[in-house]
Coordinates of C-alpha atoms in Angstrom, one line a residue:
M1 CA 137.6 -70.1 -38.1
G2 CA 136.9 -67.7 -41.1
I3 CA 134.9 -64.5 -41.0
L4 CA 131.5 -65.4 -42.0
P5 CA 130.8 -67.7 -38.9
V6 CA 132.1 -64.8 -36.6
L7 CA 129.8 -62.1 -38.2
C8 CA 126.9 -64.3 -38.2
R9 CA 127.0 -64.9 -34.2
S10 CA 124.6 -62.1 -33.8
R11 CA 121.7 -60.5 -35.5
G12 CA 123.9 -57.5 -35.6
R13 CA 126.7 -59.0 -37.2
W14 CA 124.4 -60.5 -39.8
Q15 CA 123.3 -57.2 -40.9
L16 CA 126.8 -55.8 -40.8
L17 CA 127.9 -58.6 -43.2
L18 CA 124.6 -57.8 -45.5
T19 CA 125.7 -54.3 -45.6
V20 CA 129.1 -55.1 -46.3
L21 CA 128.1 -57.7 -49.3
A22 CA 125.9 -55.1 -50.6
V23 CA 128.5 -52.3 -50.7
L24 CA 131.0 -54.7 -52.3
S25 CA 128.3 -55.7 -55.2
G26 CA 127.2 -51.9 -55.7
F27 CA 123.8 -52.6 -54.4
N28 CA 121.8 -49.2 -53.7
W29 CA 120.0 -50.1 -50.1
A30 CA 118.5 -46.8 -49.8
E31 CA 117.0 -47.6 -53.1
A32 CA 115.7 -50.6 -51.8
Q33 CA 114.1 -49.2 -48.8
T34 CA 112.4 -46.7 -51.0
I35 CA 111.1 -49.8 -53.1
R36 CA 109.9 -51.1 -50.2
S37 CA 108.1 -47.9 -49.2
G38 CA 105.4 -45.9 -50.4
Q39 CA 105.2 -42.1 -51.1
L40 CA 103.2 -39.4 -49.6
E41 CA 102.8 -36.2 -51.0
V42 CA 100.8 -33.3 -49.4
V43 CA 99.8 -30.0 -50.8
V44 CA 98.2 -27.4 -48.4
T45 CA 96.5 -24.2 -49.3
A46 CA 93.9 -21.7 -47.5
A47 CA 90.8 -20.6 -48.5
G48 CA 90.9 -18.0 -51.0
S49 CA 94.2 -18.8 -52.4
T50 CA 96.0 -21.6 -54.6
Q51 CA 99.3 -21.3 -53.7
P52 CA 100.6 -23.7 -50.6
T53 CA 100.6 -21.9 -47.3
P54 CA 103.0 -22.4 -44.5
V55 CA 101.5 -24.9 -42.2
R56 CA 102.2 -26.9 -38.9
V57 CA 102.2 -30.7 -39.5
R58 CA 102.3 -33.6 -37.2
L59 CA 102.4 -37.3 -38.7
T60 CA 101.6 -40.1 -36.5
R61 CA 101.3 -44.0 -36.8
A62 CA 99.3 -46.2 -34.2
S63 CA 99.5 -43.1 -31.9
R64 CA 103.2 -42.8 -32.1
V65 CA 105.2 -40.1 -34.0
V66 CA 106.9 -40.7 -37.4
P67 CA 110.3 -40.2 -36.4
Q68 CA 111.1 -39.0 -40.2
L69 CA 111.4 -35.7 -41.3
P70 CA 110.6 -34.6 -45.1
Q71 CA 113.2 -32.4 -46.8
Q72 CA 111.1 -29.7 -46.8
A73 CA 110.6 -29.5 -43.2
I74 CA 112.0 -26.0 -42.0
G75 CA 114.6 -26.4 -39.3
V76 CA 115.7 -23.7 -37.0
M77 CA 118.0 -24.1 -33.9
Y78 CA 116.2 -23.5 -30.6
G79 CA 116.2 -24.5 -27.1
L80 CA 116.4 -23.4 -23.5
W81 CA 119.5 -21.3 -22.7
D82 CA 119.8 -21.1 -26.1
H83 CA 121.1 -24.5 -26.4
A84 CA 120.7 -26.5 -29.6
D85 CA 118.0 -28.9 -28.0
G86 CA 115.5 -28.6 -31.3
F87 CA 115.7 -28.2 -35.0
G88 CA 113.3 -29.5 -37.5
F89 CA 110.8 -31.2 -35.0
Q90 CA 108.9 -28.9 -32.6
P91 CA 108.8 -29.9 -28.7
D92 CA 105.3 -31.8 -29.9
S93 CA 106.8 -33.5 -32.6
S94 CA 105.2 -31.6 -35.1
F95 CA 107.0 -29.6 -38.1
Y96 CA 106.5 -26.8 -40.5
V97 CA 106.4 -26.5 -44.0
N98 CA 105.8 -23.9 -46.8
G99 CA 102.6 -25.7 -47.9
W100 CA 104.2 -29.0 -49.1
F101 CA 106.2 -32.0 -48.5
R102 CA 107.1 -35.3 -49.6
L103 CA 108.1 -38.6 -47.6
A104 CA 108.8 -42.1 -48.1
L105 CA 107.0 -44.3 -45.5
P106 CA 106.4 -47.9 -44.7
P107 CA 103.2 -49.2 -45.7
G108 CA 100.4 -48.6 -43.2
T109 CA 97.7 -46.2 -41.8
Y110 CA 98.8 -42.9 -40.7
Q111 CA 97.2 -39.9 -39.1
L112 CA 97.8 -36.3 -40.5
S113 CA 97.3 -33.3 -38.7
L114 CA 97.1 -29.9 -39.8
S115 CA 97.0 -26.5 -38.3
K116 CA 97.5 -22.8 -38.6
G117 CA 96.8 -21.0 -35.4
P118 CA 93.3 -20.4 -33.8
E119 CA 91.9 -18.6 -36.6
F120 CA 91.9 -21.8 -38.9
L121 CA 90.1 -24.9 -38.3
D122 CA 92.5 -27.8 -37.3
Q123 CA 91.9 -30.7 -39.9
Q124 CA 92.8 -34.7 -39.1
H125 CA 93.0 -37.0 -41.9
Q126 CA 93.7 -40.7 -42.3
I127 CA 95.8 -41.9 -45.0
V128 CA 96.8 -45.5 -46.0
V129 CA 100.3 -45.9 -47.5
Q130 CA 100.9 -48.8 -50.0
T131 CA 104.1 -50.7 -51.0
G132 CA 105.6 -48.9 -54.5
K133 CA 102.8 -46.2 -54.8
T134 CA 102.4 -42.4 -54.2
Q135 CA 99.6 -41.2 -52.2
K136 CA 99.2 -37.6 -53.4
K137 CA 96.8 -35.4 -51.3
A138 CA 95.7 -32.0 -51.7
Y139 CA 94.0 -30.0 -48.3
R140 CA 92.5 -26.7 -48.0
L141 CA 92.7 -25.0 -44.5
T142 CA 89.5 -22.8 -43.7
R143 CA 89.2 -19.7 -41.4
W144 CA 86.5 -19.4 -39.1
I145 CA 87.5 -15.7 -38.3
N146 CA 89.9 -13.3 -39.9
M147 CA 91.0 -10.7 -37.5
A148 CA 93.5 -9.1 -39.8
A149 CA 90.7 -8.2 -41.9
R150 CA 88.9 -6.3 -39.1
G151 CA 92.2 -4.2 -38.2
W152 CA 93.2 -6.4 -35.3
Y153 CA 96.9 -8.2 -35.9
S154 CA 97.9 -11.3 -33.7
T155 CA 101.3 -11.0 -31.7
D156 CA 103.2 -13.5 -29.9
G157 CA 105.3 -11.1 -27.5
H158 CA 107.6 -13.8 -26.0
I159 CA 109.4 -15.7 -28.3
H160 CA 113.5 -16.9 -27.5
I161 CA 115.2 -17.8 -30.7
R162 CA 118.5 -16.5 -32.0
R163 CA 118.7 -14.8 -35.5
S164 CA 120.5 -13.2 -37.9
P165 CA 119.3 -12.2 -41.5
R166 CA 119.8 -15.6 -42.8
E167 CA 117.2 -17.2 -40.3
D168 CA 114.6 -14.3 -41.1
P169 CA 112.8 -16.1 -43.8
L170 CA 112.7 -19.5 -42.0
L171 CA 111.4 -17.8 -38.7
M172 CA 108.8 -16.0 -40.7
S173 CA 107.6 -19.4 -42.2
W174 CA 107.3 -20.6 -38.7
L175 CA 105.1 -17.5 -37.7
Q176 CA 103.1 -17.9 -40.9
A177 CA 102.6 -21.6 -40.1
E178 CA 100.8 -20.3 -36.8
D179 CA 99.2 -17.5 -38.3
V180 CA 101.1 -15.1 -35.8
R181 CA 101.6 -11.4 -37.4
V182 CA 104.0 -10.1 -35.3
G183 CA 106.4 -12.1 -33.5
V184 CA 108.6 -10.5 -30.8
L185 CA 111.9 -12.2 -30.5
L186 CA 113.4 -11.6 -27.1
R187 CA 117.1 -11.3 -26.3
M188 CA 117.3 -12.8 -22.9
G189 CA 119.6 -11.8 -19.9
D190 CA 120.5 -12.5 -16.4
F191 CA 122.9 -11.1 -13.9
W192 CA 125.8 -12.5 -16.0
E193 CA 125.0 -13.2 -19.5
T194 CA 122.6 -12.6 -22.5
Y195 CA 121.1 -15.0 -24.5
Y196 CA 119.0 -15.2 -27.9
P197 CA 121.2 -12.3 -29.9
Q198 CA 119.0 -10.4 -32.3
Y199 CA 121.4 -8.9 -34.9
A200 CA 119.4 -5.2 -34.6
F201 CA 116.6 -3.6 -32.9
G202 CA 114.2 -1.0 -34.0
E203 CA 113.6 -0.6 -37.7
Q204 CA 116.8 -2.1 -38.5
G205 CA 115.6 -5.3 -36.9
V206 CA 112.3 -5.6 -38.6
Y207 CA 111.8 -8.3 -41.2
R208 CA 108.7 -8.2 -43.4
R209 CA 107.0 -10.7 -45.5
D210 CA 103.5 -10.2 -47.2
N211 CA 101.1 -8.9 -43.8
Y212 CA 103.7 -10.6 -41.3
L213 CA 106.7 -8.8 -39.1
L214 CA 109.4 -10.1 -37.1
V215 CA 110.8 -7.6 -34.7
S216 CA 113.1 -7.6 -31.8
G217 CA 112.7 -7.0 -28.0
Q218 CA 114.1 -8.0 -24.8
E219 CA 113.7 -9.8 -21.5
D220 CA 116.3 -8.3 -19.4
P221 CA 116.9 -7.9 -16.6
R222 CA 115.6 -11.1 -14.9
T223 CA 115.8 -11.8 -11.3
P224 CA 114.6 -14.3 -9.1
E225 CA 113.7 -11.6 -6.5
L226 CA 112.2 -8.9 -8.5
G227 CA 110.7 -10.8 -11.7
H228 CA 111.3 -10.5 -15.5
V229 CA 111.1 -7.3 -17.7
L230 CA 110.0 -6.8 -21.3
G231 CA 110.9 -4.2 -23.6
Y232 CA 109.4 -3.7 -26.9
G233 CA 109.9 -1.4 -29.8
A234 CA 113.2 0.4 -28.6
S235 CA 115.7 1.3 -31.5
D236 CA 118.5 -0.4 -29.2
K237 CA 119.0 -3.0 -26.3
V238 CA 119.2 -1.7 -23.1
R239 CA 121.5 -3.4 -20.5
Y240 CA 123.2 -2.0 -17.2
S241 CA 125.3 -4.9 -15.7
N242 CA 126.6 -2.9 -13.1
E243 CA 123.1 -1.8 -11.9
Y244 CA 121.3 -4.9 -12.9
Y245 CA 118.8 -4.6 -10.0
H246 CA 117.8 -1.2 -10.9
Y247 CA 115.1 -1.8 -13.4
D248 CA 114.1 1.6 -13.7
N249 CA 117.2 2.7 -15.3
V250 CA 116.3 0.4 -18.0
F251 CA 112.7 1.1 -18.1
D252 CA 113.8 5.0 -18.5
R253 CA 116.2 4.4 -21.2
L254 CA 114.1 2.2 -23.3
H255 CA 111.4 4.9 -23.1
E256 CA 113.9 7.6 -24.5
L257 CA 114.5 4.9 -27.3
G258 CA 111.0 5.0 -28.3
G259 CA 110.1 1.7 -26.6
L260 CA 107.3 0.2 -24.1
T261 CA 108.3 -1.7 -20.8
G262 CA 106.2 -4.2 -18.9
Y263 CA 106.7 -7.4 -16.7
A264 CA 106.5 -11.0 -18.0
H265 CA 104.6 -14.1 -16.5
H266 CA 101.5 -12.1 -15.1
A267 CA 104.2 -10.8 -12.6
E268 CA 103.3 -14.2 -10.6
T269 CA 106.5 -16.4 -11.0
F270 CA 110.2 -15.1 -10.1
H271 CA 108.5 -12.5 -7.7
G272 CA 107.5 -10.2 -10.4
Y273 CA 104.6 -8.6 -8.3
R274 CA 107.6 -7.1 -6.2
G275 CA 109.0 -5.4 -9.2
L276 CA 105.7 -4.5 -10.7
T277 CA 104.9 -2.7 -7.5
L278 CA 108.2 -1.0 -7.3
D279 CA 108.1 0.2 -10.8
G280 CA 104.6 0.2 -11.3
L281 CA 103.3 2.5 -8.8
R282 CA 106.0 5.0 -10.1
G283 CA 104.6 5.2 -13.3
K284 CA 107.5 3.0 -15.2
V285 CA 105.5 0.2 -16.5
D286 CA 103.1 0.2 -19.9
M287 CA 102.2 -3.3 -19.9
L288 CA 101.3 -6.7 -17.9
E289 CA 101.7 -10.2 -19.8
I290 CA 98.5 -11.4 -18.2
L291 CA 97.9 -14.6 -20.3
Q292 CA 100.5 -17.5 -20.5
Y293 CA 101.1 -21.1 -19.7
C294 CA 103.8 -21.0 -17.4
V295 CA 102.2 -20.2 -14.3
D296 CA 99.5 -23.0 -13.5
E297 CA 96.7 -24.6 -15.1
T298 CA 94.9 -21.3 -15.8
P299 CA 96.7 -19.4 -18.5
L300 CA 94.5 -16.1 -17.6
R301 CA 95.7 -14.6 -14.4
T302 CA 94.5 -11.0 -13.6
D303 CA 95.3 -10.5 -9.8
H304 CA 98.2 -8.3 -10.0
Y305 CA 96.7 -6.5 -13.1
Y306 CA 93.7 -5.7 -11.2
H307 CA 95.9 -4.3 -8.3
L308 CA 97.3 -1.7 -10.4
L309 CA 94.1 -0.7 -12.6
D310 CA 92.1 -0.3 -9.3
L311 CA 94.9 1.9 -8.2
G312 CA 94.6 4.2 -11.0
F313 CA 97.4 2.9 -13.2
P314 CA 96.8 2.3 -16.7
V315 CA 98.3 -1.1 -18.0
T316 CA 98.0 -2.9 -21.4
A317 CA 97.5 -6.3 -21.5
T318 CA 99.8 -8.4 -23.5
A319 CA 100.3 -12.4 -24.0
G320 CA 102.9 -14.7 -25.1
S321 CA 104.1 -18.2 -25.5
D322 CA 107.6 -18.1 -24.1
F323 CA 108.7 -20.3 -26.6
P324 CA 110.4 -22.8 -26.2
W325 CA 110.7 -22.3 -22.3
C326 CA 106.8 -22.5 -21.5
G327 CA 105.8 -26.4 -21.2
Q328 CA 109.4 -27.5 -21.2
D329 CA 110.5 -27.0 -17.5
H330 CA 107.0 -26.0 -16.0
G331 CA 104.7 -28.8 -17.6
H332 CA 101.6 -26.6 -17.8
G333 CA 98.9 -26.7 -20.3
P334 CA 97.9 -29.3 -22.7
P335 CA 100.7 -31.2 -24.3
E336 CA 99.3 -30.1 -27.7
R337 CA 99.9 -26.4 -26.7
S338 CA 102.7 -26.2 -24.4
A339 CA 105.9 -24.9 -25.6
R340 CA 104.2 -23.8 -29.1
I341 CA 104.8 -20.5 -30.9
G342 CA 101.4 -18.5 -30.4
N343 CA 99.5 -20.4 -27.9
A344 CA 99.2 -17.6 -26.0
R345 CA 99.0 -14.2 -28.0
F346 CA 97.4 -10.8 -28.0
Y347 CA 95.8 -8.8 -31.0
V348 CA 96.7 -5.0 -31.6
Y349 CA 94.4 -2.7 -33.3
T350 CA 96.1 -0.5 -36.0
D351 CA 94.3 2.2 -37.9
G352 CA 95.4 1.3 -41.3
P353 CA 98.2 -1.2 -42.7
L354 CA 100.2 -3.3 -40.5
T355 CA 103.8 -1.7 -40.1
N356 CA 106.1 -1.8 -37.3
Q357 CA 105.2 1.9 -36.6
S358 CA 101.4 1.2 -36.8
W359 CA 101.8 -1.9 -34.4
K360 CA 103.9 0.1 -31.8
A361 CA 101.2 2.8 -31.9
G362 CA 98.3 0.5 -31.4
L363 CA 100.3 -1.2 -28.7
K364 CA 101.2 2.4 -27.0
A365 CA 97.3 3.0 -27.1
G366 CA 96.8 0.0 -25.3
H367 CA 94.2 -1.2 -28.2
T368 CA 94.7 -5.0 -27.4
V369 CA 93.5 -8.1 -26.5
A370 CA 95.0 -11.0 -24.9
T371 CA 93.6 -14.3 -25.7
S372 CA 94.5 -18.1 -26.1
D373 CA 91.4 -18.5 -28.7
P374 CA 88.5 -16.7 -28.2
M375 CA 88.1 -13.5 -30.1
L376 CA 86.5 -10.4 -28.3
D377 CA 85.2 -7.2 -29.5
F378 CA 84.4 -4.7 -26.8
R379 CA 83.2 -1.1 -27.3
V380 CA 82.4 1.8 -24.6
D381 CA 80.7 4.4 -26.7
N382 CA 82.6 3.2 -29.4
A383 CA 86.0 3.7 -27.8
R384 CA 88.1 0.7 -27.8
P385 CA 90.5 -1.0 -25.6
G386 CA 93.0 1.4 -24.2
D387 CA 90.8 4.6 -25.0
R388 CA 90.1 7.1 -22.5
L389 CA 86.4 8.9 -22.0
N390 CA 85.8 11.6 -19.8
L391 CA 82.0 12.0 -18.9
K392 CA 80.1 14.5 -16.8
K393 CA 77.9 13.4 -14.1
G394 CA 74.7 11.7 -15.3
D395 CA 76.0 10.9 -19.0
K396 CA 75.2 7.5 -20.3
L397 CA 77.6 5.1 -21.3
T398 CA 76.8 2.4 -24.2
V399 CA 78.7 -0.9 -23.8
S400 CA 78.9 -3.7 -26.6
V401 CA 80.8 -6.8 -26.1
Q402 CA 81.2 -9.6 -28.8
A403 CA 82.8 -12.8 -28.3
F404 CA 83.6 -15.2 -31.5
G405 CA 84.2 -18.7 -31.1
H406 CA 83.6 -22.2 -33.1
A407 CA 81.3 -24.7 -31.7
K408 CA 84.0 -27.4 -32.0
Q409 CA 87.4 -25.7 -31.9
V410 CA 86.7 -22.7 -29.5
P411 CA 83.3 -23.3 -27.9
L412 CA 82.4 -20.4 -26.0
D413 CA 80.9 -20.7 -22.8
R414 CA 80.3 -17.0 -21.5
I415 CA 81.5 -13.3 -21.7
E416 CA 81.7 -10.9 -18.8
L417 CA 81.7 -7.1 -18.2
I418 CA 84.2 -6.3 -15.7
G419 CA 84.3 -2.9 -13.9
H420 CA 86.8 -2.3 -11.1
G421 CA 87.5 -5.8 -10.8
K422 CA 83.9 -7.0 -10.9
V423 CA 81.5 -8.9 -12.9
L424 CA 79.0 -6.0 -13.7
A425 CA 77.2 -8.2 -16.5
S426 CA 77.5 -11.6 -18.2
V427 CA 75.8 -14.0 -20.8
S428 CA 76.6 -17.5 -21.5
K429 CA 75.7 -19.9 -24.1
T430 CA 72.7 -21.3 -22.6
D431 CA 71.1 -17.8 -22.8
A432 CA 68.4 -17.1 -25.2
G433 CA 70.0 -15.9 -28.4
Q434 CA 73.5 -16.8 -27.5
S435 CA 75.7 -19.8 -29.0
A436 CA 78.9 -21.3 -28.7
S437 CA 80.0 -19.7 -31.8
Q438 CA 79.1 -16.2 -30.8
L439 CA 77.9 -14.5 -27.7
T440 CA 76.8 -10.7 -27.6
L441 CA 76.4 -8.6 -24.6
N442 CA 74.6 -5.2 -24.7
L443 CA 73.8 -2.8 -21.9
E444 CA 73.8 1.0 -20.8
L445 CA 75.6 2.4 -17.7
D446 CA 73.8 5.5 -16.4
T447 CA 74.5 5.7 -12.9
L448 CA 78.2 6.8 -12.8
T449 CA 79.2 9.4 -10.5
R450 CA 82.7 8.5 -10.6
G451 CA 85.5 7.0 -12.7
I452 CA 85.7 3.3 -13.6
W453 CA 88.0 1.2 -15.6
L454 CA 85.7 -1.3 -17.9
A455 CA 87.0 -4.1 -19.6
A456 CA 85.6 -7.6 -21.2
R457 CA 86.8 -11.1 -20.6
C458 CA 85.6 -14.3 -22.0
F459 CA 85.8 -18.2 -21.2
A460 CA 85.6 -21.1 -23.8
G461 CA 86.8 -24.4 -23.6
P462 CA 89.4 -25.8 -21.2
Q463 CA 92.2 -23.3 -21.0
Q464 CA 90.7 -21.0 -23.4
A465 CA 90.0 -17.5 -22.4
A466 CA 90.5 -13.8 -23.5
H467 CA 90.6 -10.6 -21.8
T468 CA 90.9 -6.9 -23.3
T469 CA 93.0 -3.9 -21.8
P470 CA 90.2 -1.5 -20.2
V471 CA 88.5 1.4 -21.4
Y472 CA 89.3 4.2 -18.8
V473 CA 86.2 6.1 -17.9
T474 CA 86.5 9.5 -15.8
V475 CA 83.8 11.8 -14.6
D476 CA 84.3 15.4 -14.5
G477 CA 88.2 15.1 -14.9
G478 CA 88.7 12.9 -11.9
G479 CA 90.3 9.5 -11.8
F480 CA 89.1 6.0 -13.0
H481 CA 90.6 4.1 -9.4
N482 CA 88.5 2.1 -7.2
P483 CA 87.9 4.0 -3.8
E484 CA 86.7 0.6 -2.6
T485 CA 89.5 -1.6 -2.8
A486 CA 92.3 1.3 -2.7
E487 CA 93.2 0.6 0.9
R488 CA 93.3 -3.1 0.6
Y489 CA 95.4 -2.5 -2.2
L490 CA 98.0 0.0 -0.8
K491 CA 98.3 -2.2 2.1
L492 CA 99.4 -5.0 -0.3
S493 CA 101.6 -2.7 -2.1
E494 CA 103.5 -2.2 1.5
S495 CA 103.7 -5.8 2.0
Y496 CA 105.5 -6.3 -1.1
L497 CA 108.0 -3.4 -0.3
Q498 CA 108.3 -5.0 2.9
E499 CA 109.1 -8.6 1.2
I500 CA 112.1 -6.5 -0.8
E501 CA 113.3 -5.2 2.1
Q502 CA 113.3 -8.4 4.0
E503 CA 115.3 -9.8 1.1
L504 CA 117.9 -6.9 1.3
E505 CA 119.1 -8.1 4.6
K506 CA 119.9 -11.7 3.3
E507 CA 123.4 -11.7 2.8
S508 CA 123.3 -15.0 0.3
H509 CA 126.3 -17.0 -1.2
N510 CA 123.9 -18.3 -3.8
P511 CA 125.3 -16.3 -6.8
E512 CA 121.7 -16.1 -8.4
M513 CA 120.6 -14.0 -5.5
R514 CA 122.4 -10.6 -5.8
L515 CA 119.4 -8.2 -4.7
W516 CA 121.3 -7.5 -1.4
H517 CA 124.4 -6.0 -3.3
Y518 CA 122.1 -3.5 -4.3
K519 CA 120.6 -2.5 -0.7
K520 CA 121.5 1.6 -1.1
G521 CA 119.7 2.2 -4.4
L522 CA 116.8 -0.1 -4.0
K523 CA 115.9 1.6 -0.5
T524 CA 115.9 4.8 -2.2
R525 CA 113.3 3.3 -4.8
I526 CA 111.3 1.9 -2.0
A527 CA 111.4 5.3 -0.4
E528 CA 110.2 6.7 -3.5
T529 CA 107.1 4.0 -4.0
R530 CA 106.1 4.8 -0.2
E531 CA 105.9 8.5 -1.2
V532 CA 103.4 7.3 -4.0
I533 CA 101.6 5.2 -1.7
E534 CA 101.3 8.0 1.1
G535 CA 100.0 10.3 -1.6
L536 CA 97.3 7.8 -2.7
K537 CA 96.5 7.3 0.9
K538 CA 95.8 10.9 1.4
E539 CA 93.8 11.3 -1.9
V540 CA 91.6 8.4 -0.6
R541 CA 91.0 9.9 2.7
E542 CA 90.2 13.3 1.4
K543 CA 87.7 11.9 -1.2
T544 CA 85.9 9.8 1.5
R545 CA 85.8 13.0 3.7
D546 CA 84.2 14.8 0.7
K547 CA 81.6 12.0 0.1
R548 CA 80.7 12.1 3.5
S549 CA 80.1 15.7 3.8
E550 CA 77.8 15.4 0.5
K551 CA 75.6 13.5 2.5

């Protein structure tokens, strides 16, 4: 029959024939493809500099993502469970470059999106590519606010990517493309294994470029019965496989190693509120991740945060993206924000230049604001979030709250002064002198007879919110707890302890549910927490009795 008719029976075989003939004749098919295409060259700088800046790029045509990556795209292996689920493309099909790229494209009209974190204005451009021609485009990104210049440094406290020193420069470009000043890369664990290894911890694990830092941390232990633990800033990792459900052992050791401890995911998912109660009421917890896109459609959640604060326990507010997990398996948050480094972040105030030590000191002091875009400046008598003020009865407090946004990208709606979980004062964009770009609230508090925690929160466009760590105010050396909610929160604490006890009686064959193996040790810890609860109940009763006698 001959080979030619056989090969030509289908379109695929016809293409195969052309390819064979092209190879035999020395024809360069790739060159032919390039000749029929056009070239796009893009250079991106930031205002105030002539040098290309790392940037996030998304290229589409007719609302469909262009499936080609330029050679300049920065690829790093990432994925769920430390698998290679992604490399050059981000989950939303964006990619990162160090400020420029070149790409051959078929002729047509394309949409180019550029972004660099919430402090920069996003850009969208339409580009027409013509056959045989090169389109050279230069764009300059503009900041609408510069928080680092004010001493506040953005942090994504929840990133899962393995790294060695070879990956540091690449990962740093990812951070800089999102303008995340400090990226905390978390070694993750479960009962059996650890994932996303980091080559070093403490100062040995710090990688610096310009005014940006990569640092190591851990999310371990992690269990479905007690929640997920966070550890930042320690000089080494800590893991006790044979005592996995005894979280406090890990917390104590992390503190000995100079680290800070806390709970992830608002303490909402994986029953983290149980662990938060067990460890938080015994003074083991430094921070709580209150803003993230993994729980529901509202990234800011404060129920468990206010629980601890109202009982008189200081806790620092943090936030993190949980990249690449958040948005992948939960599906919450708008598509353009899900599974994106820096989509939720917290800012740390440092008194001086950014270093690992100054960042840790600011975090330890509670100088933080958690945000998904709005920026907050909160002062109480010039004290910053995390500070403590001790007043005498009758002293006055001056409170100042300022929120900063952008009318199109971060349209502010309202700011609120929160005291003991209640809105004490608020302003909105419709009030006189206020706008979607800036909101200001100033007032005096002059009737304080007892301590209080004060914080500021802000709401802007859909899923855009911010919340500060409180300023802790005491009067005549007393506490800052809330006596009005103490009884309710102590009952709630007891109910969480009872949940743990109920789980301890369930001998499960599910290999992921190992809590009941640790019955003896956890019952001891529950008893210790109950002693704290009884002490707080006694304190509340005594103060209530004293207050009645004063009347």
